[in-house]
XYZ file of C-alpha atoms in Angstrom:
746
model
C 99.491 164.518 219.466
C 102.061 162.135 217.863
C 103.882 163.638 214.803
C 103.317 161.783 211.545
C 106.608 159.449 211.130
C 105.668 157.245 208.053
C 103.628 157.430 204.915
C 102.134 154.769 202.846
C 99.567 154.684 199.809
C 96.596 152.202 200.300
C 94.514 150.776 197.429
C 90.771 151.301 198.490
C 88.333 148.916 197.041
C 84.368 149.590 197.080
C 83.779 152.906 197.190
C 80.749 153.637 194.762
C 80.634 157.437 195.228
C 82.712 160.550 196.303
C 80.884 160.360 199.842
C 82.244 157.024 200.382
C 85.538 158.739 199.937
C 84.699 161.540 202.394
C 83.632 159.037 204.861
C 86.930 156.699 204.582
C 88.819 160.185 205.065
C 86.744 160.981 208.352
C 87.556 157.768 209.726
C 91.235 157.672 209.015
C 91.589 161.414 210.433
C 89.921 160.487 213.653
C 93.043 158.123 214.630
C 95.713 160.116 216.964
C 98.709 161.465 214.521
C 96.791 160.585 211.308
C 96.681 162.921 208.339
C 95.027 161.075 205.528
C 93.417 161.810 201.850
C 91.292 159.544 199.890
C 90.822 160.043 195.953
C 87.849 158.836 194.586
C 88.935 159.026 191.157
C 92.243 157.017 191.975
C 91.110 154.539 194.625
C 93.970 155.505 196.355
C 94.497 156.814 200.152
C 97.758 158.647 201.144
C 98.090 158.303 204.731
C 100.674 159.659 207.013
C 100.807 157.764 210.725
C 102.882 157.862 213.771
C 105.029 154.980 214.952
C 102.482 154.095 217.416
C 100.283 152.772 214.248
C 100.873 150.192 211.719
C 99.844 149.617 208.093
C 97.695 146.876 209.428
C 95.852 148.904 211.977
C 95.094 151.432 208.848
C 93.542 148.628 206.651
C 91.427 147.310 209.620
C 89.966 151.063 209.964
C 89.233 150.791 206.456
C 87.719 147.498 206.530
C 85.681 148.338 209.587
C 84.169 151.072 207.730
C 82.849 148.954 205.046
C 85.329 149.125 202.453
C 88.815 147.070 201.267
C 92.005 148.378 201.525
C 95.657 147.004 200.886
C 99.176 147.921 199.890
C 99.688 148.548 196.082
C 101.502 146.007 194.225
C 104.714 146.702 193.443
C 105.814 148.137 189.997
C 107.591 144.312 189.303
C 104.548 142.621 190.448
C 102.513 144.395 187.789
C 104.958 143.888 185.004
C 105.078 139.978 185.560
C 101.056 139.856 184.388
C 98.832 142.268 182.553
C 96.735 144.153 185.200
C 93.240 142.749 185.407
C 90.580 145.206 184.062
C 88.716 146.280 187.171
C 85.610 147.240 185.097
C 85.152 143.633 183.559
C 82.597 142.623 186.301
C 80.360 145.720 185.830
C 80.459 145.263 182.120
C 79.514 141.739 182.673
C 76.636 142.585 184.892
C 75.758 145.455 182.486
C 75.452 143.250 179.438
C 73.567 140.479 180.944
C 71.238 143.205 182.609
C 70.293 144.533 179.260
C 69.858 141.226 177.554
C 67.606 140.502 180.346
C 65.605 143.353 180.956
C 64.581 144.524 177.142
C 62.279 141.674 176.834
C 60.860 142.598 180.419
C 60.339 146.111 179.662
C 58.922 145.235 176.218
C 56.348 142.919 177.573
C 55.298 145.764 180.202
C 54.886 148.451 177.791
C 53.417 146.848 174.681
C 49.964 145.151 175.439
C 50.229 142.742 172.159
C 53.497 141.111 173.801
C 51.363 139.788 176.922
C 50.593 136.569 176.348
C 49.129 133.977 178.553
C 51.682 133.624 181.175
C 53.881 136.501 180.257
C 54.061 137.848 183.762
C 55.817 134.554 184.716
C 58.337 135.282 181.979
C 59.117 138.404 183.291
C 59.570 137.300 186.636
C 61.829 134.513 185.427
C 63.873 137.204 183.307
C 63.867 140.020 186.092
C 64.926 137.980 188.701
C 68.689 137.415 187.682
C 68.882 141.167 187.230
C 67.350 142.268 190.686
C 69.554 139.834 192.677
C 72.902 139.366 190.785
C 73.249 142.596 188.607
C 71.850 145.021 191.159
C 73.983 143.476 194.022
C 76.524 146.269 194.063
C 73.863 148.366 194.828
C 72.291 146.300 197.571
C 75.523 145.535 199.357
C 76.150 149.355 199.260
C 72.958 150.136 200.539
C 73.625 147.920 203.197
C 77.342 149.323 204.111
C 75.434 152.885 204.082
C 72.726 151.595 206.502
C 75.534 150.221 208.630
C 77.032 153.716 209.182
C 73.776 155.489 209.250
C 73.901 157.485 205.847
C 71.839 157.458 202.809
C 73.131 157.730 199.233
C 72.140 157.068 195.415
C 72.641 153.364 196.043
C 70.166 153.208 198.904
C 67.781 154.878 196.815
C 68.277 152.375 193.965
C 68.350 149.190 196.150
C 64.966 150.214 198.009
C 63.357 151.070 194.912
C 64.518 147.885 193.028
C 63.735 146.036 196.090
C 60.277 147.183 196.716
C 59.471 146.888 193.154
C 60.675 143.137 192.992
C 59.108 141.996 196.136
C 55.843 143.851 195.902
C 55.631 141.974 192.178
C 56.158 138.469 194.092
C 53.383 139.650 196.700
C 51.100 140.214 193.861
C 52.151 137.245 191.628
C 52.210 134.790 194.710
C 49.539 136.229 196.984
C 47.621 138.605 194.722
C 45.788 138.255 191.590
C 48.708 139.158 189.223
C 49.977 135.807 188.604
C 46.652 134.433 187.204
C 46.630 133.362 183.304
C 45.580 136.166 180.812
C 46.600 138.994 183.128
C 47.286 142.290 181.484
C 48.124 145.732 182.315
C 45.194 147.877 181.475
C 45.309 151.107 180.286
C 42.972 152.978 182.894
C 44.249 156.529 183.583
C 41.342 157.071 186.247
C 43.035 157.892 189.701
C 41.305 156.014 192.161
C 42.562 154.241 195.559
C 43.215 150.204 195.145
C 44.842 147.285 196.519
C 47.565 146.792 194.233
C 46.975 142.982 194.379
C 47.017 142.751 190.435
C 49.957 145.095 189.841
C 53.503 143.894 189.076
C 56.718 146.239 188.578
C 59.009 144.008 187.352
C 59.755 146.463 184.380
C 60.645 148.829 186.906
C 63.174 146.657 189.167
C 64.988 145.327 185.957
C 64.910 148.997 184.046
C 66.513 151.118 186.874
C 69.016 148.424 187.545
C 70.076 148.497 183.900
C 70.141 152.217 183.468
C 72.073 152.930 186.590
C 74.504 150.062 185.673
C 75.247 151.593 182.147
C 75.974 155.168 184.139
C 78.396 153.400 186.725
C 79.888 151.558 183.948
C 80.710 154.680 181.846
C 81.701 156.204 185.037
C 84.185 153.594 186.044
C 85.622 153.214 182.311
C 86.779 156.824 182.719
C 87.529 156.795 186.194
C 90.404 154.011 185.450
C 92.159 156.033 183.293
C 93.119 158.699 186.347
C 96.156 156.878 187.214
C 97.476 156.245 183.584
C 99.513 159.587 184.043
C 101.769 157.966 186.584
C 102.323 155.136 184.559
C 102.765 156.931 181.331
C 105.479 159.283 182.963
C 107.377 156.240 184.208
C 107.518 154.443 180.868
C 109.123 157.418 179.548
C 112.708 156.361 180.642
C 114.942 154.044 179.095
C 114.397 150.439 179.897
C 118.042 149.476 180.002
C 121.525 151.346 179.584
C 125.367 150.652 178.427
C 127.401 150.561 181.573
C 131.162 150.939 181.326
C 132.616 147.908 183.671
C 136.212 147.529 182.983
C 136.516 149.523 179.769
C 133.672 147.540 178.406
C 130.070 148.383 177.621
C 127.685 146.028 179.419
C 123.826 145.985 178.969
C 121.855 146.026 182.030
C 118.385 147.190 183.013
C 117.848 150.817 184.476
C 116.551 149.277 187.818
C 120.219 148.054 188.350
C 121.940 151.208 187.484
C 123.612 152.688 190.640
C 124.839 156.097 191.752
C 128.536 156.434 190.411
C 128.254 154.346 187.583
C 129.443 155.074 184.366
C 127.311 154.898 181.087
C 127.160 155.228 177.574
C 124.511 157.426 175.371
C 124.706 157.128 171.623
C 122.893 159.784 169.317
C 119.078 158.995 169.231
C 119.153 157.490 172.635
C 117.503 158.499 175.908
C 119.654 159.306 178.780
C 119.203 156.623 181.038
C 119.270 158.700 184.289
C 120.293 162.080 186.011
C 124.057 162.371 185.584
C 127.428 164.323 184.987
C 128.514 164.252 181.108
C 132.354 162.957 181.762
C 133.230 162.553 178.191
C 131.955 164.031 174.784
C 129.741 166.836 173.743
C 126.266 166.981 172.212
C 122.784 168.772 171.731
C 120.419 167.152 174.401
C 116.635 167.482 173.742
C 115.021 168.522 177.138
C 111.786 169.523 175.785
C 110.192 167.122 178.106
C 111.634 168.697 181.500
C 111.917 172.544 180.345
C 109.172 172.814 177.851
C 111.835 174.580 175.493
C 112.107 173.718 171.680
C 115.619 174.733 171.365
C 118.073 171.610 172.143
C 120.517 172.399 175.015
C 124.338 171.858 174.359
C 126.244 169.703 176.867
C 129.900 168.990 177.203
C 132.214 167.429 179.749
C 130.932 168.583 183.465
C 127.617 169.804 182.528
C 124.294 168.121 184.121
C 121.793 165.757 182.219
C 118.521 164.810 183.115
C 116.996 160.974 182.537
C 114.550 160.184 179.986
C 116.014 163.451 177.663
C 116.908 162.424 174.131
C 120.590 162.737 173.021
C 120.255 164.447 169.850
C 123.798 164.874 168.573
C 127.091 162.870 169.511
C 128.079 160.227 171.931
C 128.275 160.822 175.574
C 129.752 159.273 178.634
C 127.668 159.926 181.830
C 128.326 159.492 185.495
C 124.808 158.575 187.239
C 124.268 160.700 190.206
C 120.798 159.895 190.958
C 118.529 157.111 190.192
C 115.314 155.559 190.845
C 113.069 157.607 193.145
C 115.517 160.285 193.361
C 115.668 161.305 189.709
C 113.897 164.234 188.313
C 111.549 162.183 186.382
C 110.461 160.332 189.233
C 110.238 163.783 191.009
C 107.799 164.896 188.310
C 105.939 161.635 188.706
C 105.195 162.499 192.102
C 104.244 166.147 191.681
C 101.639 164.514 189.177
C 100.094 162.127 191.811
C 100.498 165.107 194.657
C 98.049 167.205 192.382
C 95.680 164.471 191.742
C 95.587 163.572 195.380
C 95.026 167.348 196.126
C 92.343 168.112 193.826
C 88.880 167.505 195.613
C 86.755 165.245 193.254
C 83.339 166.832 192.356
C 80.576 165.141 194.410
C 78.474 163.751 192.003
C 75.241 165.679 191.826
C 73.016 162.522 191.943
C 74.388 162.068 195.582
C 73.686 165.388 196.601
C 70.682 165.564 195.808
C 69.843 161.958 197.083
C 71.316 162.894 200.440
C 68.424 164.978 201.154
C 66.103 163.355 198.900
C 66.316 159.679 200.187
C 65.699 160.067 203.730
C 62.538 161.906 202.915
C 61.082 159.422 200.720
C 61.996 156.541 203.319
C 60.131 158.942 205.915
C 57.064 159.518 203.675
C 56.843 155.934 203.015
C 56.655 154.958 206.565
C 54.278 157.679 207.275
C 52.010 156.855 204.362
C 51.965 153.182 205.932
C 51.226 154.141 209.263
C 48.641 156.784 208.157
C 46.734 154.047 206.356
C 47.008 151.303 208.943
C 45.597 153.643 211.428
C 42.883 155.048 208.822
C 41.627 151.126 208.954
C 42.017 151.104 204.925
C 43.376 147.558 205.476
C 46.762 146.341 205.286
C 46.952 145.552 201.523
C 45.751 148.881 200.364
C 48.409 150.433 203.108
C 51.321 148.771 201.759
C 50.295 149.140 198.101
C 50.471 152.970 199.025
C 53.760 152.826 201.041
C 55.383 150.694 198.384
C 53.882 153.303 195.575
C 56.105 155.702 197.315
C 59.120 153.828 196.910
C 58.656 152.704 193.722
C 57.826 156.062 191.890
C 60.561 157.687 194.038
C 63.063 155.385 192.518
C 64.258 157.440 189.370
C 64.166 155.625 186.367
C 65.155 158.580 184.196
C 67.916 159.803 186.866
C 69.902 156.653 185.151
C 69.696 158.203 182.302
C 70.227 161.581 182.932
C 74.272 161.852 183.198
C 75.170 159.099 180.843
C 72.984 160.112 177.750
C 74.076 163.468 178.002
C 77.650 162.620 178.713
C 77.446 160.290 175.484
C 75.873 162.879 173.157
C 78.392 165.324 174.596
C 81.144 163.359 174.041
C 80.084 161.999 170.665
C 79.480 165.707 169.144
C 83.187 166.492 171.070
C 84.786 163.910 169.022
C 83.516 165.510 166.085
C 85.066 168.568 166.865
C 88.040 167.252 168.035
C 87.374 167.438 171.813
C 87.416 164.384 174.087
C 85.728 164.816 177.718
C 86.826 162.386 180.395
C 83.818 162.240 182.514
C 80.835 163.727 184.162
C 82.813 164.995 187.132
C 85.243 167.316 185.405
C 82.324 169.674 183.924
C 81.422 171.187 187.137
C 84.933 173.152 186.806
C 83.974 174.911 183.318
C 81.325 176.782 184.720
C 83.290 178.557 187.115
C 87.055 178.959 185.368
C 87.647 182.371 185.402
C 91.602 181.944 184.307
C 93.300 180.023 181.695
C 97.203 179.426 182.110
C 98.396 178.445 178.394
C 101.750 176.521 178.127
C 103.803 178.324 175.451
C 105.352 175.416 173.328
C 103.505 173.417 171.564
C 100.470 174.829 172.628
C 100.684 178.684 171.668
C 103.449 177.654 169.148
C 103.966 174.812 167.295
C 106.701 173.283 169.166
C 108.934 172.785 166.546
C 112.155 175.058 164.983
C 111.672 176.255 161.642
C 113.106 179.035 159.556
C 111.580 182.274 160.680
C 113.606 184.837 158.867
C 116.553 184.951 156.190
C 118.884 188.062 156.136
C 121.422 187.996 153.157
C 124.475 190.790 152.889
C 124.390 193.189 150.571
C 124.807 191.698 147.134
C 124.065 188.169 148.304
C 121.211 186.434 146.470
C 118.778 184.753 149.153
C 118.610 181.529 147.048
C 122.340 180.878 147.162
C 122.529 181.739 150.571
C 119.713 179.248 151.563
C 121.276 176.575 149.040
C 124.584 176.790 150.297
C 123.698 176.906 154.078
C 120.854 174.080 153.551
C 123.620 171.667 152.174
C 125.881 171.972 154.848
C 123.294 171.872 157.419
C 121.831 168.858 155.631
C 124.650 166.671 156.808
C 124.246 167.624 160.491
C 121.765 165.951 162.910
C 121.317 168.953 165.084
C 117.692 169.937 165.155
C 118.215 173.514 164.265
C 120.498 172.319 161.305
C 117.458 170.120 160.312
C 114.937 173.093 160.479
C 117.455 175.184 158.108
C 118.115 172.127 155.848
C 114.246 171.432 155.514
C 113.332 174.893 154.569
C 116.077 175.214 152.135
C 115.152 172.255 150.165
C 111.314 173.726 150.367
C 112.371 177.118 149.073
C 115.129 176.201 146.471
C 114.804 172.345 145.742
C 117.296 169.905 145.678
C 120.509 170.675 147.494
C 124.091 170.130 146.380
C 126.519 167.680 147.742
C 128.884 168.432 150.705
C 132.496 167.699 150.787
C 135.124 167.647 153.773
C 132.112 167.859 156.129
C 133.345 168.637 159.687
C 131.064 169.156 162.778
C 132.846 171.875 165.273
C 131.193 170.617 168.575
C 129.409 173.612 170.237
C 130.297 175.903 167.325
C 128.608 174.963 163.960
C 129.578 173.043 160.629
C 132.187 173.570 158.112
C 132.656 172.301 154.490
C 132.894 172.575 150.971
C 129.826 173.026 148.871
C 130.672 173.442 145.183
C 133.460 175.913 144.854
C 132.839 177.550 148.166
C 134.299 176.818 151.527
C 131.419 177.276 153.962
C 131.005 178.218 157.470
C 127.566 177.827 159.407
C 127.128 178.331 162.919
C 127.555 180.792 165.932
C 129.661 184.034 166.046
C 132.513 182.439 167.905
C 132.865 180.195 164.798
C 133.307 182.956 162.487
C 135.574 184.702 165.084
C 137.801 181.564 164.944
C 138.311 182.106 161.447
C 139.025 185.871 161.628
C 135.626 186.481 159.582
C 134.158 189.861 160.363
C 130.250 190.282 160.533
C 129.067 193.716 158.945
C 127.198 196.047 160.593
C 123.798 195.290 158.926
C 124.121 191.295 159.671
C 125.208 192.293 163.397
C 121.775 194.351 163.601
C 119.564 191.395 162.211
C 121.351 189.170 164.779
C 121.048 191.750 167.569
C 117.413 192.116 166.742
C 116.747 187.951 166.606
C 118.665 187.494 170.173
C 116.419 190.271 171.753
C 113.212 188.357 170.582
C 114.913 185.101 172.318
C 115.262 183.488 168.713
C 118.247 181.442 167.569
C 120.631 183.269 164.969
C 122.761 181.180 162.617
C 125.456 183.368 161.026
C 126.569 182.086 157.427
C 129.881 182.879 155.687
C 131.770 181.548 152.803
C 135.266 182.333 151.121
C 136.243 184.460 154.081
C 133.407 186.522 154.339
C 129.787 186.782 156.367
C 126.956 186.369 153.910
C 123.939 186.255 155.921
C 122.018 185.615 159.125
C 119.536 182.790 159.300
C 116.798 183.240 162.422
C 115.440 180.012 163.629
C 112.571 180.184 166.009
C 109.491 178.297 167.448
C 106.586 179.608 165.591
C 103.212 180.802 166.677
C 100.174 178.692 165.360
C 98.586 180.684 162.921
C 95.083 179.954 164.892
C 96.607 180.740 168.678
C 95.362 184.781 168.259
C 91.919 183.961 167.112
C 91.702 181.227 170.225
C 93.052 183.775 172.705
C 90.290 186.376 171.736
C 87.543 183.627 171.889
C 88.682 182.716 175.388
C 88.398 186.308 176.569
C 84.752 186.418 175.202
C 84.186 183.474 177.648
C 85.527 185.576 180.467
C 88.388 184.294 180.698
C 91.964 185.981 181.473
C 94.736 184.328 179.755
C 98.140 183.707 181.429
C 100.995 182.467 179.002
C 103.315 179.960 181.330
C 106.814 178.605 179.873
C 110.245 177.242 180.740
C 111.406 179.311 178.195
C 113.232 182.535 178.653
C 111.220 185.988 178.949
C 112.309 187.638 175.966
C 110.895 184.701 174.051
C 107.532 184.541 175.951
C 107.099 188.386 175.930
C 107.747 188.337 172.290
C 104.722 185.342 171.755
C 102.635 187.080 174.067
C 102.550 190.038 172.165
C 101.913 188.453 168.954
C 98.699 186.642 170.384
C 97.585 189.253 172.602
C 98.446 187.904 176.013
C 99.147 190.500 178.848
C 100.052 188.370 181.632
C 103.306 186.172 181.141
C 105.181 183.849 183.821
C 108.369 182.670 182.106
C 111.603 180.494 183.109
C 109.693 178.405 184.897
C 110.428 174.452 185.887
C 107.796 171.741 186.168
C 107.353 172.340 189.880
C 107.477 176.055 189.643
C 104.170 175.551 187.026
C 102.374 173.622 189.539
C 103.395 176.561 192.360
C 101.954 179.517 189.722
C 98.805 176.989 189.247
C 98.257 177.047 193.184
C 99.242 180.686 193.647
C 96.613 181.609 191.360
C 93.813 179.235 193.230
C 95.361 180.736 196.442
C 93.948 184.294 194.937
C 90.591 182.818 194.684
C 90.616 182.053 190.691
C 89.516 178.922 189.175
C 92.300 177.778 186.924
C 91.897 175.932 183.714
C 95.435 174.457 182.288
C 96.137 174.312 178.632
C 99.364 172.206 177.904
C 100.946 169.567 175.662
C 104.190 168.137 177.260
C 105.520 165.901 180.184
C 106.393 169.568 181.908
C 102.948 170.656 182.016
C 101.418 167.086 183.400
C 101.640 167.976 187.254
C 100.060 171.509 186.444
C 97.284 170.173 184.461
C 96.310 167.597 187.079
C 96.768 170.651 189.829
C 94.388 172.978 187.799
C 90.713 172.958 188.282
C 90.286 172.015 184.651
C 93.146 170.575 182.584
C 92.852 170.457 178.750
C 95.702 168.437 176.962
C 96.638 169.091 173.262
C 96.229 165.610 171.342
C 99.599 166.540 169.319
C 101.391 166.172 172.919
C 102.622 163.496 175.156
C 100.389 160.886 176.226
C 101.537 161.752 180.132
C 100.136 165.302 179.647
C 96.844 163.724 177.882
C 96.341 161.299 180.620
C 96.918 163.949 183.748
C 94.163 166.289 181.748
C 90.468 166.386 182.210
C 89.896 167.346 178.196
C 91.838 166.378 175.701
C 92.001 168.710 172.227
C 92.459 166.053 169.214
C 93.120 168.655 166.706
C 96.067 170.394 168.656
C 94.164 173.707 167.590
C 94.071 176.072 170.265
C 90.710 177.178 169.478
C 89.155 173.708 170.289
C 90.104 174.774 173.737
C 87.045 177.746 173.227
C 84.924 174.779 171.942
C 85.667 172.433 174.683
C 84.497 174.771 177.555
C 81.719 176.115 175.730
C 80.547 172.270 174.931
C 81.559 171.072 178.815
C 79.243 173.910 179.903
C 76.472 172.930 177.636
C 76.738 169.580 178.776
C 76.844 170.023 182.376
C 73.735 172.526 181.987
C 71.793 169.745 180.127
C 73.262 166.988 183.215
C 71.546 169.339 185.488
C 68.340 169.957 183.579
C 67.967 166.350 183.033
C 68.664 165.830 186.755
C 65.772 168.489 187.895
C 63.217 166.867 185.548
C 64.134 163.053 186.481
C 63.256 164.012 190.340
C 60.730 166.523 189.423
C 58.461 163.768 187.831
C 59.156 161.538 191.002
C 58.416 164.270 193.386
C 55.244 165.288 191.674
C 53.666 161.927 191.513
C 54.873 161.330 195.348
C 51.689 162.934 196.971
C 49.627 160.746 194.649
C 51.332 157.594 195.522
C 50.942 158.510 199.232
C 47.354 158.934 198.858
C 46.788 155.163 197.338
C 45.766 157.172 194.055
C 48.630 155.891 191.861
C 47.821 153.023 189.065
C 50.137 151.276 187.570
C 49.508 152.841 184.101
C 49.850 156.552 185.626
C 53.399 155.176 187.285
C 54.540 153.732 184.160
C 53.481 156.416 181.734
C 55.317 158.804 184.290
C 58.486 156.807 183.985
C 58.195 156.514 180.470
C 57.664 160.244 179.907
C 60.347 161.102 182.059
C 62.854 158.885 180.495
C 62.072 160.157 176.934
C 62.207 163.592 178.039
C 65.714 163.021 179.613
C 66.821 161.217 176.209
C 65.479 164.110 174.047
C 66.713 166.707 176.098
C 70.301 165.249 175.840
C 69.918 164.645 171.905
C 69.807 168.538 171.594
C 73.457 168.368 172.061
C 74.243 167.092 168.858
C 73.141 170.709 167.540
C 76.099 172.165 169.215
C 78.357 174.103 166.738
C 81.935 175.221 166.857
C 82.559 178.720 166.919
C 85.372 178.194 163.962
C 84.070 178.769 160.535
C 86.180 176.121 159.187
C 84.949 173.286 161.691
C 82.121 170.989 161.165
């Protein structure tokens, strides 16, 4: 076998369910030397293939399987115009189907509306629904037939087609077309020819219900690739490059390795590089997850898309384009999405067995009654009745109604569920991996402790330090200034302010010469730290917190401890997750001391610290390799790949768009307790969907023997269909009664 030499990604069209993706994957992998994975959610196939094959060969295999395949458009092509909404044709079919089906169903169900020629108006309205709106089902059924398989589309197409064709027979060749024909209310079970019965409301109604389900599914599925687009949009769009000593603005895509570029305070760093001039604090939280900005100076490496929070930098580009850390993170997310097996739709799993049985039963019924000599009309009536009653009207409502009610209730509680395919994981999840920064903690630096030296007034300490830090742009300085302003009110003016890069700040506040910063700053000014302040500093640093020293008039006056604080609801949320049978694991890019301190505060035993984005994915994979079903809760770009890799991804809505798009569930409020409610609600919604699917099929299966015996009249068929639909909707509406476990939530 040839070894794979090239890799491409194909955009696949025409898939209607997860079994379509599996079929394409099998066909591609049959080729010598080919390794392919097909993702139904993103509609992409990633294929490794040997030099003996071309991309055109792969496209041809996919097309011969009954689907379309093409190379994805380049990013530049996407930028030239807005991407067409792939759900638009489905939405048009759905709207048209609703407008035409409602009167058809109303006339069939309400005898008062059955005027003299109502059946012909029903035919006029139902025909476009059955032929045009239901065309995707007929097309998919034909594709399935050519490959000898049966899916939900096969059953829908057969049922809708049988109901419509029999109605045509009854209208044109039977007695259903006579003026004044009505659907009676005779509930007696008796054999009949069926020549006076029409099933147009079944054909139109089933089409509408199934289209509604497919539309909601397609709309949520479309978002699956948005995480990658959001990641790539995080980078800078243009950059100031130094050319012959002058700054020239160019697009980031024109940047080359070796170019020198300028990054001003507040700007994003354009690409990975090394600092050649200047020093600053860089907000690296999107890459590392650590809330404390990283001090960089000449010779230090910086990462593209991170934010320069301090001084002016001149950076030499070392990696551009696909080689940058941001691009590698995007690839991590994509690999995780492609690697995650999509949950096979429950309806397709059932229909894989149900459809062949129904078809065999219909053919057997026809053959039996023809052999019994009851006449062709009665035999065909019984055979078609089997197909009609087997077409599950309620099945089209089973998933979308439960999901609609469940997601609506979830939205009220601050939980967004992306689609039905994510729910199966919630029942099996046994381990929940929690990102620290922004998930368990607030993700923002704040003043945690104030230690004043003996004889020093705490308010004065905060007033002088806060005034000096107020003049600085450093995130730690902003945290101190904000806390000082909140506790002591207006801050005094500063004279002679000086920012000492990498050390701290100095200036004159009132009559005092004040220093605020690191221990090295005090050492340079020969200021000795007292024993009590040295102990406070040591304890803070042992917990992984940042200790800021304050001195004035030649003496050390206090220690201000700055940290990313734990959210007040996190401990309660961890206890709630444990009650659901989940094992919490704290996962962070922060240092071990900080992670252990936070874990102890909220009640987590297992901690994995000092990990990079790729390591986060590896940790999730390791847990999955141990046989665990993993849920991941995160909020940052650095969590996106792990969220996609996990069996269930939950993103904090207060986090980045990338994390939200890569997740399965979004917690709008940013309160970790919502994760407990999210898993409870998702499990309840999944249980409702399974119950709906059972009853949707149960009514049909129960009526199949009557249909096969030729004893099913239109009233019983209509009543069974209507009752099963009402039951499914009523069962779904019970989800509105779901209550949050949190007392302060509606």
